[in-house]
XYZ file of C-alpha atoms in Angstrom:
576
model
C 43.882 -0.119 19.424
C 40.964 -0.234 21.806
C 38.666 1.130 19.107
C 39.792 -1.607 16.738
C 39.092 -4.295 19.330
C 35.619 -2.917 20.062
C 34.893 -2.681 16.346
C 35.916 -6.275 15.740
C 33.746 -7.515 18.609
C 30.810 -5.521 17.289
C 31.244 -6.954 13.811
C 31.529 -10.489 15.216
C 28.259 -10.049 17.120
C 26.442 -8.688 14.088
C 27.832 -11.409 11.842
C 26.554 -14.027 14.305
C 23.123 -12.408 14.205
C 23.191 -12.390 10.408
C 24.156 -16.068 10.445
C 21.131 -16.751 12.628
C 18.892 -14.929 10.129
C 20.476 -16.915 7.303
C 19.703 -20.213 9.020
C 16.180 -19.014 9.774
C 15.634 -18.001 6.133
C 16.750 -21.433 4.966
C 14.352 -23.010 7.452
C 11.520 -20.893 6.019
C 12.449 -22.053 2.534
C 12.108 -25.703 3.570
C 8.849 -25.119 5.451
C 7.130 -22.980 2.815
C 5.173 -25.965 1.459
C 2.962 -25.927 4.531
C 1.997 -22.303 4.017
C 1.209 -22.147 0.291
C 1.104 -24.173 -2.868
C 4.188 -25.594 -4.548
C 4.519 -22.956 -7.219
C 4.253 -20.090 -4.743
C 6.708 -21.930 -2.500
C 9.245 -22.040 -5.313
C 8.772 -18.319 -5.949
C 9.136 -17.555 -2.245
C 12.366 -19.556 -2.029
C 13.814 -17.701 -4.999
C 12.904 -14.349 -3.442
C 14.431 -15.248 -0.083
C 17.619 -16.479 -1.738
C 17.834 -13.203 -3.676
C 17.613 -11.292 -0.387
C 20.366 -13.429 1.135
C 22.675 -12.997 -1.864
C 22.105 -9.249 -1.955
C 22.757 -8.757 1.730
C 25.752 -11.065 1.773
C 27.341 -8.894 -0.898
C 26.461 -5.704 0.963
C 27.921 -6.990 4.200
C 31.142 -8.135 2.573
C 31.620 -4.659 1.083
C 30.491 -2.484 3.963
C 32.071 -4.545 6.731
C 35.574 -4.167 5.324
C 37.862 -2.168 7.550
C 37.409 -0.663 10.934
C 35.253 2.256 9.752
C 32.120 0.189 9.302
C 29.225 0.421 11.752
C 26.418 -2.002 12.500
C 23.241 -1.518 14.514
C 20.293 -3.743 15.282
C 16.810 -2.336 15.841
C 14.224 -4.705 17.277
C 10.564 -4.740 18.219
C 8.591 -7.377 20.098
C 4.817 -6.993 20.020
C 1.723 -8.781 21.219
C -1.833 -7.823 20.286
C -5.297 -9.120 21.122
C -8.724 -8.067 19.806
C -12.210 -8.884 21.065
C -15.363 -7.833 19.270
C -19.089 -8.399 18.906
C -19.441 -9.060 15.178
C -16.518 -8.324 12.882
C -13.498 -6.402 14.099
C -14.500 -2.731 13.601
C -13.071 -0.933 10.572
C -10.494 1.282 12.251
C -9.239 -1.573 14.445
C -8.269 -3.574 11.345
C -7.749 -1.145 8.445
C -4.514 0.558 7.380
C -2.286 -1.894 9.250
C -0.478 -3.341 6.256
C -2.888 -6.285 6.224
C -1.876 -7.444 9.697
C -5.433 -7.765 10.957
C -8.443 -10.062 11.065
C -12.226 -9.738 11.067
C -12.723 -12.646 13.482
C -14.396 -11.840 16.801
C -11.330 -12.976 18.720
C -7.926 -12.592 17.125
C -4.390 -11.602 17.946
C -0.739 -12.191 17.258
C 2.779 -12.329 18.620
C 5.305 -10.459 16.496
C 9.092 -10.175 16.353
C 10.868 -7.633 14.160
C 14.620 -7.189 13.718
C 16.510 -4.947 11.326
C 20.291 -4.962 11.030
C 21.795 -1.740 9.646
C 25.268 -1.573 8.171
C 26.874 1.731 7.241
C 30.262 3.093 6.290
C 31.316 6.697 6.788
C 32.193 8.772 3.775
C 35.567 10.214 2.906
C 34.963 13.313 5.018
C 34.724 11.204 8.169
C 33.242 12.513 11.391
C 34.349 13.867 14.724
C 34.716 11.670 17.794
C 32.003 13.577 19.659
C 29.295 12.849 17.058
C 26.959 9.934 17.559
C 26.224 9.232 13.892
C 28.563 9.281 10.898
C 27.774 11.094 7.687
C 27.315 8.075 5.445
C 27.071 7.744 1.698
C 26.536 3.991 1.668
C 24.503 1.796 3.957
C 22.667 -1.500 3.842
C 20.055 -3.235 5.975
C 18.500 -6.636 6.467
C 15.011 -6.872 7.936
C 12.912 -9.774 9.150
C 9.390 -9.472 10.567
C 7.722 -12.699 11.705
C 4.189 -13.008 13.070
C 2.410 -15.923 14.714
C -1.280 -14.995 14.506
C -4.474 -16.440 15.954
C -7.598 -16.564 13.763
C -5.946 -14.925 10.747
C -5.960 -15.966 7.099
C -2.517 -17.591 7.567
C -1.032 -19.776 10.333
C 2.274 -17.888 10.024
C 2.895 -14.496 8.441
C 6.238 -13.351 7.049
C 5.202 -9.713 7.158
C 8.568 -8.330 6.092
C 11.745 -9.949 4.762
C 13.986 -7.644 2.820
C 17.466 -6.497 1.978
C 18.235 -2.897 1.110
C 21.231 -0.980 -0.203
C 21.277 2.827 -0.124
C 23.627 5.330 -1.738
C 23.020 9.008 -1.026
C 19.263 9.441 -1.678
C 18.841 6.321 -3.815
C 17.862 2.855 -2.601
C 17.564 -0.649 -4.023
C 15.284 -2.951 -2.043
C 14.590 -6.638 -2.592
C 11.826 -8.427 -0.670
C 8.693 -7.552 1.300
C 8.709 -4.248 3.160
C 6.037 -2.000 4.607
C 6.089 1.150 2.477
C 4.462 4.261 3.991
C 1.892 6.387 2.221
C 3.059 9.507 0.440
C 1.453 12.914 0.989
C -0.978 11.555 3.603
C -0.995 11.486 7.408
C -0.441 7.798 8.278
C -2.188 8.064 11.658
C -5.241 10.156 10.783
C -5.962 9.807 7.057
C -8.462 7.273 5.723
C -5.746 6.176 3.289
C -4.327 6.666 -0.194
C -6.508 5.477 -3.061
C -3.726 3.778 -5.049
C -0.629 2.959 -2.981
C -2.176 2.530 0.435
C -1.187 0.737 3.648
C -4.245 -1.496 4.016
C -2.928 -4.795 2.600
C 0.065 -7.035 3.190
C 3.305 -5.964 1.500
C 4.023 -7.401 -1.942
C 7.501 -8.967 -2.430
C 9.256 -6.865 -5.028
C 12.440 -5.430 -6.455
C 12.250 -1.677 -5.964
C 14.549 1.095 -7.155
C 13.796 4.453 -5.566
C 14.794 8.010 -4.839
C 13.432 7.665 -1.331
C 14.274 11.211 -0.243
C 13.797 14.397 -2.213
C 16.716 15.161 -4.528
C 17.177 18.852 -5.246
C 17.484 19.338 -8.992
C 20.724 21.110 -9.965
C 18.877 24.001 -11.575
C 16.038 26.313 -10.507
C 18.106 27.624 -7.555
C 16.938 24.974 -5.102
C 13.208 25.342 -5.788
C 12.578 21.964 -7.444
C 12.924 18.592 -5.705
C 12.164 15.123 -7.046
C 11.604 11.659 -5.623
C 9.891 8.476 -6.767
C 10.242 4.763 -7.377
C 9.747 1.910 -9.819
C 9.059 -1.657 -8.656
C 8.225 -5.125 -9.951
C 7.019 -7.981 -7.776
C 4.597 -10.876 -7.371
C 1.378 -11.353 -5.401
C 1.543 -14.045 -2.703
C -2.117 -14.797 -1.990
C -2.729 -17.682 -4.435
C -3.448 -20.170 -1.661
C -5.816 -17.761 0.105
C -7.723 -17.212 -3.163
C -8.117 -20.974 -3.598
C -9.508 -21.336 -0.071
C -11.786 -18.322 -0.298
C -13.337 -19.145 -3.672
C -13.012 -22.926 -3.474
C -12.042 -22.429 -7.138
C -15.721 -21.908 -7.954
C -15.485 -18.216 -8.850
C -12.863 -15.959 -10.386
C -9.307 -16.217 -9.071
C -5.762 -15.878 -10.417
C -2.383 -17.537 -9.830
C 1.151 -16.131 -10.006
C 0.012 -12.582 -10.784
C 2.826 -10.069 -11.210
C 2.865 -6.620 -9.644
C 4.230 -3.298 -10.838
C 4.151 0.162 -9.300
C 5.752 3.478 -10.089
C 5.431 6.957 -8.691
C 6.952 10.395 -9.064
C 6.627 13.456 -6.831
C 7.791 16.973 -7.737
C 8.102 19.391 -4.840
C 8.192 23.134 -5.473
C 9.592 25.078 -2.540
C 12.776 26.322 -0.921
C 13.261 26.063 2.833
C 16.734 27.634 2.531
C 15.179 31.043 1.868
C 12.688 30.545 4.733
C 9.684 30.251 2.433
C 6.879 28.588 4.423
C 4.952 27.505 1.320
C 5.492 24.410 -0.800
C 3.538 22.531 -3.459
C 3.883 18.838 -4.305
C 2.605 17.332 -7.569
C 2.496 13.555 -7.834
C 1.482 10.616 -9.989
C 1.094 7.074 -8.619
C 0.407 4.131 -10.937
C 0.151 0.387 -10.401
C -0.511 -2.706 -12.477
C -1.419 -6.351 -11.935
C -0.344 -8.386 -14.955
C 0.858 -11.780 -16.148
C -0.071 -14.957 -14.322
C -3.093 -17.084 -15.117
C -6.618 -15.965 -14.303
C -9.570 -18.353 -14.097
C -12.698 -16.560 -15.248
C -16.315 -17.811 -15.449
C -17.804 -18.386 -18.883
C -20.829 -16.409 -20.045
C -23.148 -19.053 -18.592
C -21.074 -19.303 -15.410
C -21.026 -23.082 -15.619
C -17.231 -23.360 -15.629
C -13.995 -21.418 -15.351
C -11.676 -20.851 -18.291
C -7.978 -19.998 -18.004
C -6.668 -16.714 -19.370
C -2.930 -16.207 -19.440
C -1.565 -12.687 -19.121
C 1.390 -11.196 -20.922
C 4.745 -12.532 -19.786
C 8.437 -11.903 -20.280
C 9.878 -8.583 -21.386
C 6.670 -7.760 -23.257
C 4.618 -8.028 -20.085
C 7.153 -6.007 -18.072
C 7.208 -3.252 -20.697
C 3.428 -2.991 -21.046
C 3.122 -2.817 -17.258
C 5.551 0.120 -17.214
C 4.162 1.861 -20.314
C 0.495 0.827 -20.655
C -0.148 -1.053 -23.899
C -0.842 -4.451 -25.403
C -4.102 -6.289 -24.795
C -5.591 -8.948 -22.542
C -6.202 -12.497 -23.755
C -9.218 -12.807 -26.073
C -9.478 -9.124 -26.951
C -9.650 -8.470 -30.686
C -11.779 -5.681 -32.140
C -12.042 -3.784 -28.871
C -8.769 -3.852 -26.969
C -7.933 -2.549 -23.533
C -4.359 -2.221 -22.321
C -2.946 -5.398 -20.790
C -3.440 -6.032 -17.081
C -5.270 -4.209 -14.333
C -3.992 -0.634 -14.639
C -4.884 2.085 -12.135
C -3.450 5.157 -10.430
C -3.899 8.582 -8.861
C -3.054 12.184 -9.620
C -1.894 13.905 -6.420
C -1.619 17.523 -5.339
C -0.670 18.866 -1.926
C -0.173 22.499 -0.861
C 1.696 23.030 2.415
C 2.227 25.970 4.749
C 4.756 25.557 7.566
C 4.704 28.524 9.949
C 6.199 29.166 13.366
C 3.067 28.294 15.348
C 1.126 26.009 13.028
C 1.288 24.026 9.802
C -1.541 23.609 7.306
C -2.070 21.529 4.179
C -4.757 20.887 1.608
C -4.536 17.944 -0.776
C -6.269 16.168 -3.656
C -6.158 12.473 -4.632
C -7.790 11.897 -8.055
C -8.124 8.153 -8.652
C -8.428 6.589 -12.112
C -8.855 3.093 -13.580
C -8.198 3.883 -17.259
C -7.561 6.757 -19.637
C -11.128 8.047 -19.255
C -10.439 8.722 -15.592
C -6.770 9.620 -15.998
C -7.204 12.270 -18.707
C -10.996 12.789 -18.344
C -11.350 12.915 -22.140
C -12.162 10.339 -24.826
C -12.179 10.457 -28.615
C -15.781 10.279 -29.836
C -15.596 11.052 -33.535
C -15.903 7.649 -35.218
C -17.881 7.281 -38.425
C -20.938 5.120 -39.159
C -21.622 2.224 -41.474
C -18.548 1.156 -43.424
C -16.546 3.958 -41.730
C -17.302 2.843 -38.193
C -13.628 2.082 -37.496
C -12.365 5.371 -38.925
C -11.887 8.662 -37.091
C -13.970 10.942 -39.273
C -14.867 13.796 -36.912
C -12.984 16.121 -34.577
C -15.060 15.340 -31.547
C -14.240 14.344 -27.982
C -16.241 13.467 -24.907
C -15.205 15.179 -21.671
C -15.831 13.350 -18.402
C -16.838 15.282 -15.293
C -14.123 15.672 -12.613
C -16.388 14.424 -9.841
C -14.516 11.536 -8.235
C -11.713 12.531 -5.876
C -10.484 12.787 -2.329
C -10.202 16.284 -0.880
C -8.346 16.730 2.393
C -7.269 19.428 4.831
C -4.819 19.063 7.704
C -3.788 21.374 10.552
C -0.835 20.974 12.901
C -0.617 23.061 16.083
C 2.990 23.319 17.253
C 2.299 24.973 20.595
C -0.692 22.856 21.604
C -0.509 19.544 23.440
C -4.149 18.604 23.842
C -4.770 18.866 20.097
C -1.695 18.896 17.877
C -3.122 17.455 14.629
C -6.529 17.815 13.012
C -7.619 16.327 9.677
C -10.735 16.323 7.479
C -11.329 14.346 4.265
C -14.127 14.178 1.697
C -14.299 11.232 -0.725
C -16.606 10.901 -3.722
C -16.454 7.843 -6.004
C -19.999 7.485 -7.369
C -19.356 8.788 -10.887
C -16.612 6.455 -12.237
C -16.762 8.079 -15.704
C -20.536 7.676 -15.803
C -23.033 4.772 -15.921
C -22.632 3.985 -19.652
C -19.936 1.924 -21.305
C -20.339 1.639 -25.068
C -17.754 0.830 -27.712
C -18.558 2.380 -31.077
C -20.289 0.087 -33.593
C -21.405 0.302 -37.205
C -24.891 1.270 -36.065
C -24.076 3.532 -33.113
C -20.909 5.631 -33.396
C -20.930 6.965 -29.843
C -17.896 5.891 -27.801
C -18.206 6.188 -24.006
C -15.871 4.620 -21.438
C -17.919 4.668 -18.234
C -18.656 2.058 -15.545
C -15.019 1.992 -14.423
C -15.802 -0.260 -11.417
C -12.979 0.999 -9.213
C -10.590 -1.645 -7.835
C -12.366 -4.462 -9.746
C -11.268 -6.044 -13.036
C -13.071 -8.384 -15.405
C -10.131 -10.830 -15.551
C -8.022 -10.308 -12.415
C -9.448 -10.441 -8.858
C -8.922 -6.711 -8.504
C -6.790 -4.322 -6.494
C -6.539 -6.502 -3.403
C -4.014 -8.720 -1.623
C -5.017 -11.428 0.875
C -8.585 -10.113 0.818
C -7.787 -6.516 1.743
C -7.905 -3.688 -0.791
C -4.473 -2.231 -1.512
C -5.757 1.329 -1.511
C -8.322 3.116 0.647
C -10.237 0.771 3.028
C -13.524 2.631 2.540
C -13.788 0.552 -0.636
C -15.241 -2.540 1.016
C -12.635 -5.297 0.864
C -13.390 -8.794 -0.498
C -12.674 -10.274 2.927
C -16.040 -8.830 4.046
C -17.946 -10.804 1.422
C -20.246 -13.351 3.016
C -23.486 -15.119 2.038
C -24.723 -12.283 -0.164
C -21.718 -12.805 -2.466
C -21.535 -16.600 -2.461
C -21.462 -18.829 -5.492
C -22.350 -22.522 -5.128
C -19.337 -23.446 -2.996
C -17.343 -20.301 -2.483
C -17.184 -16.530 -2.251
C -16.374 -13.934 -4.860
C -13.205 -11.861 -4.714
C -14.713 -8.517 -5.597
C -15.262 -5.093 -4.097
C -18.560 -4.947 -2.249
C -18.989 -1.168 -2.301
C -16.995 1.090 -4.618
C -19.570 3.833 -5.344
C -19.865 6.013 -2.262
C -19.503 9.413 -0.679
C -17.738 9.685 2.665
C -16.693 12.214 5.301
C -13.730 11.402 7.511
C -12.116 13.211 10.448
C -9.068 12.546 12.598
C -7.772 14.167 15.776
C -4.659 13.542 17.876
C -2.686 15.019 20.745
C -0.267 14.405 23.599
C -1.775 15.959 26.736
C 0.866 14.400 29.014
C 4.451 13.357 28.487
C 4.553 9.982 26.701
C 0.726 9.740 26.684
C -0.768 10.119 23.222
C -4.270 9.661 21.812
C -6.000 9.691 18.445
C -9.656 9.716 17.389
C -11.098 8.688 14.014
C -14.669 9.170 12.773
C -16.111 8.268 9.361
C -19.543 8.587 7.788
C -20.238 6.815 4.495
C -23.137 6.471 2.051
C -22.791 3.666 -0.501
C -24.545 2.461 -3.640
C -22.675 -0.840 -4.142
C -21.096 -1.139 -7.605
C -22.232 -0.638 -11.193
C -22.150 -4.398 -11.725
C -23.978 -5.216 -8.467
C -25.888 -2.103 -7.370
C -27.757 -2.012 -4.101
C -31.507 -1.455 -4.345
C -31.294 1.349 -1.798
C -28.564 3.477 -0.275
C -26.558 1.914 2.534
C -24.960 3.960 5.309
C -22.204 3.409 7.812
C -20.543 5.193 10.723
C -17.161 3.994 11.989
C -15.555 5.356 15.161
C -12.274 4.640 16.923
C -10.494 5.970 20.009
C -6.940 5.003 20.900
C -4.565 5.804 23.751
C -0.906 4.813 23.935
C 1.557 5.279 26.804
C 5.305 4.908 26.273
C 7.439 4.109 29.305
C 10.814 5.821 29.534
C 12.447 4.689 32.755
C 14.123 1.667 34.251
C 13.628 -1.761 32.744
C 10.388 -0.550 31.155
C 12.214 1.842 28.840
C 11.072 1.188 25.279
C 7.809 -0.474 26.359
C 4.512 0.889 25.068
C 0.968 0.002 26.084
C -1.855 0.787 23.668
C -5.592 0.377 24.089
C -8.230 1.102 21.443
C -11.996 0.766 21.105
C -14.023 0.992 17.916
C -17.449 0.504 16.424
C -19.232 0.242 13.072
C -22.910 1.119 12.787
C -24.896 0.681 9.572
C -25.624 -1.438 6.542
C -22.257 -1.365 4.734
C -20.089 -3.118 7.336
C -22.780 -4.204 9.803
C -23.005 -3.414 13.500
C -19.692 -4.194 15.186
C -18.125 -3.290 18.515
C -14.620 -4.139 19.631
C -11.611 -3.539 21.861
C -7.923 -4.011 21.131
C -4.865 -4.140 23.400
C -1.264 -3.982 22.173
C 1.933 -4.336 24.204
C 5.293 -3.697 22.541
C 8.974 -3.420 23.415
C 11.397 -1.769 21.013
C 15.007 -0.715 21.170
C 18.468 -0.897 19.651
C 21.172 -3.441 20.389
């Protein structure tokens, strides 16, 4: 009887908290006009209402009976940054877009996530802290009040999620971690990175590896498919002053699959993971300069089921394409490979991230056997052109299980200068050669490119549009384009925990850039970015759950400029 009473009180408390979130969501819906344009506001309201409906249904199902459990995780955070010049690279990159280049910036942040779960038919013993659950649901809200950011208020995360076994359905904005990369030490994934703000989406995923029912436990699969919408229309208007290329109401699609080969049950320390990540920006309306650049013309992307299908399975064509057709939208992705060794004293991994913008980079082969003259549109020869496998990220990582001063060490090499070569030529009646070079990574001739709120959505060593200043200005605005996509870089990361609850990490990056194929630099530019960070987590008294983090960083060179900065973060986290 006592357990029932406690359970009812717990549910009442959680329901009250959910009611507060509901009221707060409705308030955000009514105030959205002040944060974005009317169309985006309408889309945001629809998304928020979808989250509410989803979670209301989850709660009504999972909260039935006395076997349901509810927990609330929270985090309160305050950060301030001071710099001479822009905020240094590693003090602003790979933070899910929650950063600013302004010399003085900061924020106050509040995060709450309510988890609901229901134990399975097997139940659990009274002396266990956690039930073995098949179903659970969660509601998350992450609000930020920044200073000197691109927005006066940031809804960083607002999502509802339902999980069953290893599957999950998520609706809303959520910070998704990188796959097959170290989130603290790596420079970042080239396709699905953690450098930009989350995109609101509907996402269906196998979030944990599912062991396939054959191959005796040696094959494991996970992945996701998602559709969403970009939310930076208003920022694009402000940044470009509608004088250079921008796009409204652009849709988003991503998908990924990862196949793991290994079997921990037989104590095999080796495993191999093969992966493919792909993403698309499609639909919406892009405003593109004419040939003379005197005005912008509207180009509408594919919509409806046709647009959704061609985002999932690349096909179709962009507006205005006739004789020479590309697939619809801004399509890109990465081939991934990671080999792991997990021993008793240390762990080691090597990995590859091969980025591509089209089929020439994805398959590294192109048909090049067209005829001449009247046969210029016919495939008359058995001839192909093979592209060199030059562009890729190569990484190595070591983990020392018995060492405290240095417990993780990482090295990465990135090369992106090739981009399928410097020549792009569609076959013609006079010249039959067909070459698909000049891929211009992260950029697109119709859409503003692989960015969100000015930050690239992949690896931050591709210089984000938010860095563009006078050198990229049109008459009254700035261009949303990648400033440096052809480069070679070396990156290293180091971390350890020399004392209990005291942890550090060091990042160092050297980069040599050539600009882009469309806007090449007259000479090579170089850059060195450094960062040192120390965090102490308190674990006693009223300070339990409090962390204090200090970091200093610098950029030196011609790619990002000369910048020096310091950052202080104070946070309190816990569970109610």
